[in-house]
mmCIF file of C-alpha atoms and ligand atoms in Angstrom:
data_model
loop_
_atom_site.group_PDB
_atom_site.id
_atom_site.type_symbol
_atom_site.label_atom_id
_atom_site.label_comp_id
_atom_site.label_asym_id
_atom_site.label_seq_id
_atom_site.Cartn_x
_atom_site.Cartn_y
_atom_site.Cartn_z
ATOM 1 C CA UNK A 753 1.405 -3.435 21.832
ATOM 2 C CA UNK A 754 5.120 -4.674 20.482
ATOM 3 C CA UNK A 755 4.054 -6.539 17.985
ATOM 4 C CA UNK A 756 6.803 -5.752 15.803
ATOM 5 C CA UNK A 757 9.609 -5.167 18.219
ATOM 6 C CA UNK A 758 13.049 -4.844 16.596
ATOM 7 C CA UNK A 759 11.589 -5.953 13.187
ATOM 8 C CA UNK A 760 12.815 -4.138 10.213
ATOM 9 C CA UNK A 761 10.338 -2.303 8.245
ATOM 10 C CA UNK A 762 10.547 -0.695 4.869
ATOM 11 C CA UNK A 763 7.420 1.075 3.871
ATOM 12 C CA UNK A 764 7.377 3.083 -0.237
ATOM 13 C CA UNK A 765 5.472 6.012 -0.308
ATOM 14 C CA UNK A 766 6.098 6.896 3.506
ATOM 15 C CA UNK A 767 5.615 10.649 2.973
ATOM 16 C CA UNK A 768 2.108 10.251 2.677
ATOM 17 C CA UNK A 769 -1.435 9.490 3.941
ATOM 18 C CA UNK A 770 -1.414 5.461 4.643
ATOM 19 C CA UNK A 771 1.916 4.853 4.273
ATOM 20 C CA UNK A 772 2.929 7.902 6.513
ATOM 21 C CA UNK A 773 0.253 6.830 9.074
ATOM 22 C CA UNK A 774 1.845 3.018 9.049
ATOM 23 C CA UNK A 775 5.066 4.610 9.854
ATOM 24 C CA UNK A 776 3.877 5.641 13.273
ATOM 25 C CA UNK A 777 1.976 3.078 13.906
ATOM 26 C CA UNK A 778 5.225 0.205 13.200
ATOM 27 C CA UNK A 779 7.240 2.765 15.547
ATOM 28 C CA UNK A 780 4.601 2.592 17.811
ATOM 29 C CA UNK A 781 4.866 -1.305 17.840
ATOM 30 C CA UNK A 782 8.631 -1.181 18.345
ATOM 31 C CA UNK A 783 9.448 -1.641 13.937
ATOM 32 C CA UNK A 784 12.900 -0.499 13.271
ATOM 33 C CA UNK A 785 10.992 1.650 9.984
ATOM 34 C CA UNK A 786 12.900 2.565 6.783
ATOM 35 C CA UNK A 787 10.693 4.991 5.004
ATOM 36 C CA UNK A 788 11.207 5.370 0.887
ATOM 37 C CA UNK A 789 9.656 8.143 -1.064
ATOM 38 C CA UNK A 790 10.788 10.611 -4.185
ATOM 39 C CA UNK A 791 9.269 13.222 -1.721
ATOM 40 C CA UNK A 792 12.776 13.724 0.067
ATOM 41 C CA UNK A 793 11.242 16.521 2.656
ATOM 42 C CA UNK A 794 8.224 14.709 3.862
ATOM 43 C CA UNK A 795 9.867 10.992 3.909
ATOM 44 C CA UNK A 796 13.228 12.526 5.170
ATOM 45 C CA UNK A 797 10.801 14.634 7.828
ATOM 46 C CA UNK A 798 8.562 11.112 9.362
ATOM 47 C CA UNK A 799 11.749 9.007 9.205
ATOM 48 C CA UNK A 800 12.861 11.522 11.834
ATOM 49 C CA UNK A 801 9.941 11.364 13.971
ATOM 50 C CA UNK A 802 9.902 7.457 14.069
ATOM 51 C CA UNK A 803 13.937 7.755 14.658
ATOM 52 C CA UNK A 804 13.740 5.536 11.592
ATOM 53 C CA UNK A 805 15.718 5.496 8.271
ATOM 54 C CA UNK A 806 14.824 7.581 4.806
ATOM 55 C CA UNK A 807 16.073 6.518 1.701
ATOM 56 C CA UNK A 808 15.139 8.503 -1.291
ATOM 57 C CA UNK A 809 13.542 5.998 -3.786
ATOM 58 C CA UNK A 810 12.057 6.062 -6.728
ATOM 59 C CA UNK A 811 9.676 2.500 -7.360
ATOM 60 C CA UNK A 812 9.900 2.461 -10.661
ATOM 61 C CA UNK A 813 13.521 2.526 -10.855
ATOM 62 C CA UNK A 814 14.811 -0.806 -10.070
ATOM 63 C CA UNK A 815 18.189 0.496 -9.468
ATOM 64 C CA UNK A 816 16.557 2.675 -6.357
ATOM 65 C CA UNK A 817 14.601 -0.335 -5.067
ATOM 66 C CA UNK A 818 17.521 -2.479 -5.172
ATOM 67 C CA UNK A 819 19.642 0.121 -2.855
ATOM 68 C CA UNK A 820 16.446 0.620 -0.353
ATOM 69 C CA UNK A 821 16.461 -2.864 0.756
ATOM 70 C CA UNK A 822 20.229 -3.270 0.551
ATOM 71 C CA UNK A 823 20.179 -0.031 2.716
ATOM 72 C CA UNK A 824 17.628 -1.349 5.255
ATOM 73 C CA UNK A 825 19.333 -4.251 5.822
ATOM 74 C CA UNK A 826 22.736 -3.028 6.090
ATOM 75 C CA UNK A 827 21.591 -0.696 8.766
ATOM 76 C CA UNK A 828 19.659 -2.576 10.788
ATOM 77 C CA UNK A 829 20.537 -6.676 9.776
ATOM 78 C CA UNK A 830 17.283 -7.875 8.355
ATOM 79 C CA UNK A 831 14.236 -7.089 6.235
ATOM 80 C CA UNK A 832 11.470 -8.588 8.240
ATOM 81 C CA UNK A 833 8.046 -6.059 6.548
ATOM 82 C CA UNK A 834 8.320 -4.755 3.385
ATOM 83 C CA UNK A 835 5.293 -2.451 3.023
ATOM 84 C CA UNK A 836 4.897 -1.637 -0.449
ATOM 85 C CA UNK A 837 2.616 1.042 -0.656
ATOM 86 C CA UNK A 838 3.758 3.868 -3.094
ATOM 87 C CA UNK A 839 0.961 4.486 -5.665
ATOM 88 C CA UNK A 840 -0.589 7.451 -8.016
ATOM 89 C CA UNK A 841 -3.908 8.163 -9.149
ATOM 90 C CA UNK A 842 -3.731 10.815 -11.568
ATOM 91 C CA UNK A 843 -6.281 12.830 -12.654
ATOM 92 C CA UNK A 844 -5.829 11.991 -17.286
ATOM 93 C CA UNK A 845 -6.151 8.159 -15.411
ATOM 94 C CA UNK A 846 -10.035 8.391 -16.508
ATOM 95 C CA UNK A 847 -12.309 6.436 -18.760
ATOM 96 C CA UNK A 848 -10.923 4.049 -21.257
ATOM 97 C CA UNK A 849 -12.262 6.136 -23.918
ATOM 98 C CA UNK A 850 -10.291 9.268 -23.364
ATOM 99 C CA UNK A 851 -6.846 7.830 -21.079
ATOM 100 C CA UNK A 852 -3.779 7.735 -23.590
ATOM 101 C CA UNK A 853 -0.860 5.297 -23.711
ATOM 102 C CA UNK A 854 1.268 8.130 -21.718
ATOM 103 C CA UNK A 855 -1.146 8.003 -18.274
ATOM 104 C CA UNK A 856 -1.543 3.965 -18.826
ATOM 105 C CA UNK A 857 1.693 3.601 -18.509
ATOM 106 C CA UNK A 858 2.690 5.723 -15.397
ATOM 107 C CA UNK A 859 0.073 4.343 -13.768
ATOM 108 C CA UNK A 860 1.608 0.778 -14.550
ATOM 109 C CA UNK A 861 4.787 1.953 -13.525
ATOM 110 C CA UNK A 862 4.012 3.534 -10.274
ATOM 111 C CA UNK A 863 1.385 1.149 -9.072
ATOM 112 C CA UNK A 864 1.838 -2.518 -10.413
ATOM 113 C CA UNK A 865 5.758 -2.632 -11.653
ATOM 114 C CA UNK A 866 7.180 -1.026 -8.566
ATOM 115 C CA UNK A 867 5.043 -3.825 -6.558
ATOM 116 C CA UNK A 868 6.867 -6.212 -8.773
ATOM 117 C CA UNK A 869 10.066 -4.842 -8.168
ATOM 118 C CA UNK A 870 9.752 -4.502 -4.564
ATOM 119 C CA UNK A 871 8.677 -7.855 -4.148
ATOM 120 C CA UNK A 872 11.624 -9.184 -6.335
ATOM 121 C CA UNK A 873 14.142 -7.433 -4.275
ATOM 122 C CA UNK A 874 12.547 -7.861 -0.715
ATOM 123 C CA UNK A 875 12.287 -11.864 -0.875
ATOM 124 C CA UNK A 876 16.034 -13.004 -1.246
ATOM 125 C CA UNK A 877 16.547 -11.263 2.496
ATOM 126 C CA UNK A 878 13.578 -13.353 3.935
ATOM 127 C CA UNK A 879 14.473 -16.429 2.286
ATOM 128 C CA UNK A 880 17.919 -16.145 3.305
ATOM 129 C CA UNK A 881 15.974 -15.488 7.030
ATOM 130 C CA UNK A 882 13.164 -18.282 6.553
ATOM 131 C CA UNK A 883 10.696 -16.011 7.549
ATOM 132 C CA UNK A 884 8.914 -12.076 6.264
ATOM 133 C CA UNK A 885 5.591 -10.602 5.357
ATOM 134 C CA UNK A 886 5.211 -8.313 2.699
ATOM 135 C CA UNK A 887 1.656 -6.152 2.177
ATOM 136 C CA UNK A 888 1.241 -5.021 -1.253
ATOM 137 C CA UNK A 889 -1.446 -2.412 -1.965
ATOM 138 C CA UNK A 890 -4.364 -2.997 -3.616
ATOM 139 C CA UNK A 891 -7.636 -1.322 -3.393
ATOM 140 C CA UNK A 892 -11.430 -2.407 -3.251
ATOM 141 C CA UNK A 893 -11.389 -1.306 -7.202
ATOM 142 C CA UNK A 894 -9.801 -4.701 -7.279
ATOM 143 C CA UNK A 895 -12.771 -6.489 -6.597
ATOM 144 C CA UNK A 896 -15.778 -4.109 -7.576
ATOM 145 C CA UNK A 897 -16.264 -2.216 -10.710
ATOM 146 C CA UNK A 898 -16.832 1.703 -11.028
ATOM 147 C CA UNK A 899 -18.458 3.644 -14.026
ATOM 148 C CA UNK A 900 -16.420 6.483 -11.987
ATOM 149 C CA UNK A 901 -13.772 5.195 -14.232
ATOM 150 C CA UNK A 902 -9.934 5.375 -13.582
ATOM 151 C CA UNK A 903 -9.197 2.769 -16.233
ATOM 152 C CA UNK A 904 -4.914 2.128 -15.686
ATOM 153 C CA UNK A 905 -5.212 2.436 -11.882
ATOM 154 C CA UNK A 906 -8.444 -0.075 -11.491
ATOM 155 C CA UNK A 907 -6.088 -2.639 -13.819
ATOM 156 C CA UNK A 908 -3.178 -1.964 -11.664
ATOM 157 C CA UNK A 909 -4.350 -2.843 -8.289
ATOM 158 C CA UNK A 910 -5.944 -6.215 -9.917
ATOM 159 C CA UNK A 911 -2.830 -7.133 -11.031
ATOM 160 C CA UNK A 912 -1.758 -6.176 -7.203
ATOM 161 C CA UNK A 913 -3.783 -8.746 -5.994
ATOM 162 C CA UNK A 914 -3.353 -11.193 -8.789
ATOM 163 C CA UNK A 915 0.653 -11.088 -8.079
ATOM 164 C CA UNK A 916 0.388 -10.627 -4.047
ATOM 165 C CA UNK A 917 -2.175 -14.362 -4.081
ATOM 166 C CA UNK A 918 0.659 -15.709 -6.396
ATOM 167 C CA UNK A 919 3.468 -15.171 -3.959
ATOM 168 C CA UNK A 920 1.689 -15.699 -1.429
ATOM 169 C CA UNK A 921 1.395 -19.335 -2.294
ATOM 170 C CA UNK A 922 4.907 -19.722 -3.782
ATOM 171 C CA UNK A 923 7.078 -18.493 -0.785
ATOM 172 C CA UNK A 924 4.239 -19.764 2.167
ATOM 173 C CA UNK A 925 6.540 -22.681 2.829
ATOM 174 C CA UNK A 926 9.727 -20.491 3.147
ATOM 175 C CA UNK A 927 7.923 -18.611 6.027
ATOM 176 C CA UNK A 928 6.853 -15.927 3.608
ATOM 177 C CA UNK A 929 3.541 -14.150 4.231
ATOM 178 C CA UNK A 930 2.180 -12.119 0.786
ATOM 179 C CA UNK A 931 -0.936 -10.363 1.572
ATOM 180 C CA UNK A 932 -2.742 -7.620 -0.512
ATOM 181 C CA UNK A 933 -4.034 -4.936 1.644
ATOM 182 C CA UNK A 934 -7.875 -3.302 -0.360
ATOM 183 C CA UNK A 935 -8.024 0.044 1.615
ATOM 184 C CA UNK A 936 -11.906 1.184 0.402
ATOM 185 C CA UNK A 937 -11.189 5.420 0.288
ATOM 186 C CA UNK A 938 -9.367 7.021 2.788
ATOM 187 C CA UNK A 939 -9.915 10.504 4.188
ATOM 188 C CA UNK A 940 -7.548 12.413 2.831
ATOM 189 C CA UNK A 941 -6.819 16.075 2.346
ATOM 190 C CA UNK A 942 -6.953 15.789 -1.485
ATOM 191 C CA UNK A 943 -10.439 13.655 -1.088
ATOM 192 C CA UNK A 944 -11.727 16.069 1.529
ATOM 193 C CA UNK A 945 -10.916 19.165 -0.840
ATOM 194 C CA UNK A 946 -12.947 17.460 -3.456
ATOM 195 C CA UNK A 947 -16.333 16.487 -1.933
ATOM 196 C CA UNK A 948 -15.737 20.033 -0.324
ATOM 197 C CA UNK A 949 -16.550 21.016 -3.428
ATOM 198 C CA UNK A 950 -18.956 18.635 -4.585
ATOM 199 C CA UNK A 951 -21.125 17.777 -2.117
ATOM 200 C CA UNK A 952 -23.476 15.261 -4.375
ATOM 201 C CA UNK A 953 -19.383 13.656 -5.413
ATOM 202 C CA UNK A 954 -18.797 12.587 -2.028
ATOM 203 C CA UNK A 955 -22.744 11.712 -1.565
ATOM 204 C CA UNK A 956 -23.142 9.146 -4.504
ATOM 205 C CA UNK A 957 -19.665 7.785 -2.973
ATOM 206 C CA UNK A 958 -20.740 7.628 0.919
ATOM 207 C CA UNK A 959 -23.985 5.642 0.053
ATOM 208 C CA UNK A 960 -22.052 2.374 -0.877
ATOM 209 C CA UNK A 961 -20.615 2.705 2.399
ATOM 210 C CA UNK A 962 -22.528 0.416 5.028
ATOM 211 C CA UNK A 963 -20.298 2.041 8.088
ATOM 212 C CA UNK A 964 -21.170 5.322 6.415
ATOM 213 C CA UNK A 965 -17.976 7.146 6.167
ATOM 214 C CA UNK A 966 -14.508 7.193 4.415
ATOM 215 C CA UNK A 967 -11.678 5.550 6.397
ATOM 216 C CA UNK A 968 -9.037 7.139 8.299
ATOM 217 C CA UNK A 969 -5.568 6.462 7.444
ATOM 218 C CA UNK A 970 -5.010 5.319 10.471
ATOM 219 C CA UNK A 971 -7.385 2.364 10.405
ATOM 220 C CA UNK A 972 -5.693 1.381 7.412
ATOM 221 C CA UNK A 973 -2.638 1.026 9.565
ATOM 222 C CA UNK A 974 -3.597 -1.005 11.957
ATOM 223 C CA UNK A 975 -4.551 -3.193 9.469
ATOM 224 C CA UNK A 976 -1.347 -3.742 7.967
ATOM 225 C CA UNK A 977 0.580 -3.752 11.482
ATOM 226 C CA UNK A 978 -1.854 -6.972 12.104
ATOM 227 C CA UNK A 979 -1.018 -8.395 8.675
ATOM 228 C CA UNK A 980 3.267 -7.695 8.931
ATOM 229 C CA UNK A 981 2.903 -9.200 12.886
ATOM 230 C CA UNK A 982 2.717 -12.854 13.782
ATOM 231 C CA UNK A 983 -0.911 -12.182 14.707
ATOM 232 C CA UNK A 984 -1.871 -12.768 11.206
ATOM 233 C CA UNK A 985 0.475 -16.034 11.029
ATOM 234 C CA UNK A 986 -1.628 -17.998 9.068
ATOM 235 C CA UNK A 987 -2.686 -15.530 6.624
ATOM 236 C CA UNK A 988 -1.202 -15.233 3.276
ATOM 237 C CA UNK A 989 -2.192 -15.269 -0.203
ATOM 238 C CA UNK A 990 -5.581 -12.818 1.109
ATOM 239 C CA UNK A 991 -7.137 -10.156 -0.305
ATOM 240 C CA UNK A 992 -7.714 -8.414 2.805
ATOM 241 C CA UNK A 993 -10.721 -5.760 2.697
ATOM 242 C CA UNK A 994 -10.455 -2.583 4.703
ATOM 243 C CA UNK A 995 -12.939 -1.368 3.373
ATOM 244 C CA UNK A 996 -16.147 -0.123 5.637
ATOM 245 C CA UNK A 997 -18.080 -3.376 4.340
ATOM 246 C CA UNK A 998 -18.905 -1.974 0.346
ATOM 247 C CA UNK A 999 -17.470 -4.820 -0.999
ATOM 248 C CA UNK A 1000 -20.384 -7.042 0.864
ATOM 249 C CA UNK A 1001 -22.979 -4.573 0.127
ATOM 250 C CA UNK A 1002 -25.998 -4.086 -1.723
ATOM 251 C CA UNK A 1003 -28.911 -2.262 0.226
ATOM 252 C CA UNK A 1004 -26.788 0.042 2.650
ATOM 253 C CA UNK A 1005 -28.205 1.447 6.240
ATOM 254 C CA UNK A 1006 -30.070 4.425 5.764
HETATM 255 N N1 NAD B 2538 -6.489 7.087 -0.381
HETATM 256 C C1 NAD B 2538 -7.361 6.186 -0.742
HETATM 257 O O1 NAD B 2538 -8.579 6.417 -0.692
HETATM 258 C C2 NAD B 2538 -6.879 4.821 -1.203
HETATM 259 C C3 NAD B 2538 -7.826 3.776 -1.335
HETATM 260 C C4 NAD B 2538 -7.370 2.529 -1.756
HETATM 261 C C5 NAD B 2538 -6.034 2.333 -2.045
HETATM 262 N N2 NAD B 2538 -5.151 3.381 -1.916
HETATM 263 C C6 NAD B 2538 -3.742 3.119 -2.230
HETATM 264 O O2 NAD B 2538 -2.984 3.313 -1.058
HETATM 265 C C7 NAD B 2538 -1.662 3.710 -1.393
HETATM 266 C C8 NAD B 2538 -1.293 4.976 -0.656
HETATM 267 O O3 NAD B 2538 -2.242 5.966 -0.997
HETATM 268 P P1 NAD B 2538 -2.378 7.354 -0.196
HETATM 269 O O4 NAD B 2538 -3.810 7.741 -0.263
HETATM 270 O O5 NAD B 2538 -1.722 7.240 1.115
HETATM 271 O O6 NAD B 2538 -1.583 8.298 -1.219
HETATM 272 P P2 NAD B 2538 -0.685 9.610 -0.973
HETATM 273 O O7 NAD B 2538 -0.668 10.310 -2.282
HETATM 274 O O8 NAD B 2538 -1.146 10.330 0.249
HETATM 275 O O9 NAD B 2538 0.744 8.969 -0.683
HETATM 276 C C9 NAD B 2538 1.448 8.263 -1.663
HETATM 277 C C10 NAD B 2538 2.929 8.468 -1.450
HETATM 278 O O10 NAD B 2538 3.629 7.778 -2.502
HETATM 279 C C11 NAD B 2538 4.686 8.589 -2.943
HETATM 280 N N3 NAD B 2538 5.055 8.244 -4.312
HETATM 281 C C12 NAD B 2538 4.397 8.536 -5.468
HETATM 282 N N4 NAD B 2538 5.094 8.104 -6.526
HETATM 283 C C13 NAD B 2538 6.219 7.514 -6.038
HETATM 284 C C14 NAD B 2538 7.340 6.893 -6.642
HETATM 285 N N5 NAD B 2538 7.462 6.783 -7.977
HETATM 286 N N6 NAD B 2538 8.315 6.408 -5.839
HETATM 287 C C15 NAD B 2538 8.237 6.521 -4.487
HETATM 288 N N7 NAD B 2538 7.202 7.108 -3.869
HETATM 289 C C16 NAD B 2538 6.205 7.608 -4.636
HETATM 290 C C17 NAD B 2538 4.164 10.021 -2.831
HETATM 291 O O11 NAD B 2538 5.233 10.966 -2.801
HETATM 292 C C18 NAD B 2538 3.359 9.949 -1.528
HETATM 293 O O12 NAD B 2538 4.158 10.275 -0.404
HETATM 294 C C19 NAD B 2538 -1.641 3.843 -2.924
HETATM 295 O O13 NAD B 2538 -1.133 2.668 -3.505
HETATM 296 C C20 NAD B 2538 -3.114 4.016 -3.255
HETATM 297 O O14 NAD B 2538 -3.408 3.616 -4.562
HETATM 298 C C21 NAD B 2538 -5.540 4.609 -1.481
#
């Protein structure tokens, strides 16, 4: 499939898991892909393989944000995808009751202002073009509650898909698209390392899960290659679940 054939793609936090898998998968679809990371060895490493772009970016710096999609489309003439992906989930992110002002806040920055900033500097180019679609994400925390707490990251990724369903309905008659992408959990190495450890971790997790198993990052990808292609033309403003079906559950399969 060439979905996205000559489109221009910028995708934050390309050096890793989903966002690294999404890089292959645009190239695959023909994406001209502009990967942005502060890891300057992995993003400069996959914007070789997808004979793509890397710019070193920070998100929460609006300075660096500002120069990616200047970069992007100076190099290639547009800014059709903007895939902003980058996010943290640090381990002193935990229950309300013991997560200081310091981890809040880094978790803001790095999840829900760098969406905000990358949102703010990827719509003049589509206006200016009449047409984009920008995936912002979320997570399933964003519609389901855990008492596996991660207090700043769970707000973050609501106010993901508060912001995404605003501009989503502000720009749809510019020929803007604004979705907000809920992956449910990936398998990643980090992930994998943990429930290697703690099998009854990964258990308590897996029974939510009607399809029975974490995603793979590439699943995740095809998702948003449907969501930045004209497949998905009349979808904006979504909160579009990825996620195995645990948002719709309650008894799972045995
Ligand atoms: N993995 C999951 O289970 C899961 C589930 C739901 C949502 N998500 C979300 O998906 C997104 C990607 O997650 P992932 O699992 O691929 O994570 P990852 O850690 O594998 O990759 C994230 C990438 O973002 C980069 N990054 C971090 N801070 C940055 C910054 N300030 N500026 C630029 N780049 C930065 C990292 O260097 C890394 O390459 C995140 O927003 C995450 O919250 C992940």
């Amino acid at each position: 499939m060439q979905r996205l054939r000559d489109r221009v793609a910028v995708i934050t936090g390309a050096a890793g898991g989903i966002g690294l898998a999404t890089a292959r998968r645009f190239a695959e679809e023909g994406a001209k892909v502009v990967c942005a990371d502060v890891d300057e060895e992995g993003g400069a490493k996959i914007a070789e393989e997808v004979g793509g772009l890397f710019v070193r970016t920070d998100v929460t710096s609006e300075d660096d944000v500002a120069a990616l999609f200047q970069a992007a489309f100076e190099t290639y003439g547009s800014v059709d995808v903007a895939f902003n992906n980058a996010g943290i989930s640090p381990p002193d992110d935990d229950s309300i009751l013991t997560t200081g002002m310091d981890a809040w806040r880094r978790v803001q920055d790095v999840n829900l202002t760098s969406v905000y900033l990358c949102c703010k500097h990827a719509i003049p180019y589509m206006r200016r073009q009449g047409k984009g679609s920008i995936i912002n994400t979320a997570s399933f925390v964003a519609v389901m509650g855990s008492a596996t707490s991660q207090i700043s990251y769970t707000a973050s990724k609501g106010g993901v898909l508060a912001m995404s369903r605003e501009l989503g309905v502000q720009f749809a008659r510019e020929g803007i698209r604004v979705n907000a992408l809920c992956p449910g959990p990936v398998n990643t190495p980090l992930l994998q390392e943990l429930f290697a450890k703690d099998p009854e971790r990964a258990q308590r997790r897996l029974v939510h899960i009607p399809l029975g198993r974490f995603a793979e990052a590439s699943e995740i990808a095809a998702a948003v290659a449907f969501l930045a292609s004209d497949d998905a033309s009349f979808i904006t403003g979504a909160e579009f679940l990825v996620d195995g079906g645990i948002s719709g559950a309650y008894v799972t399969p045995l």
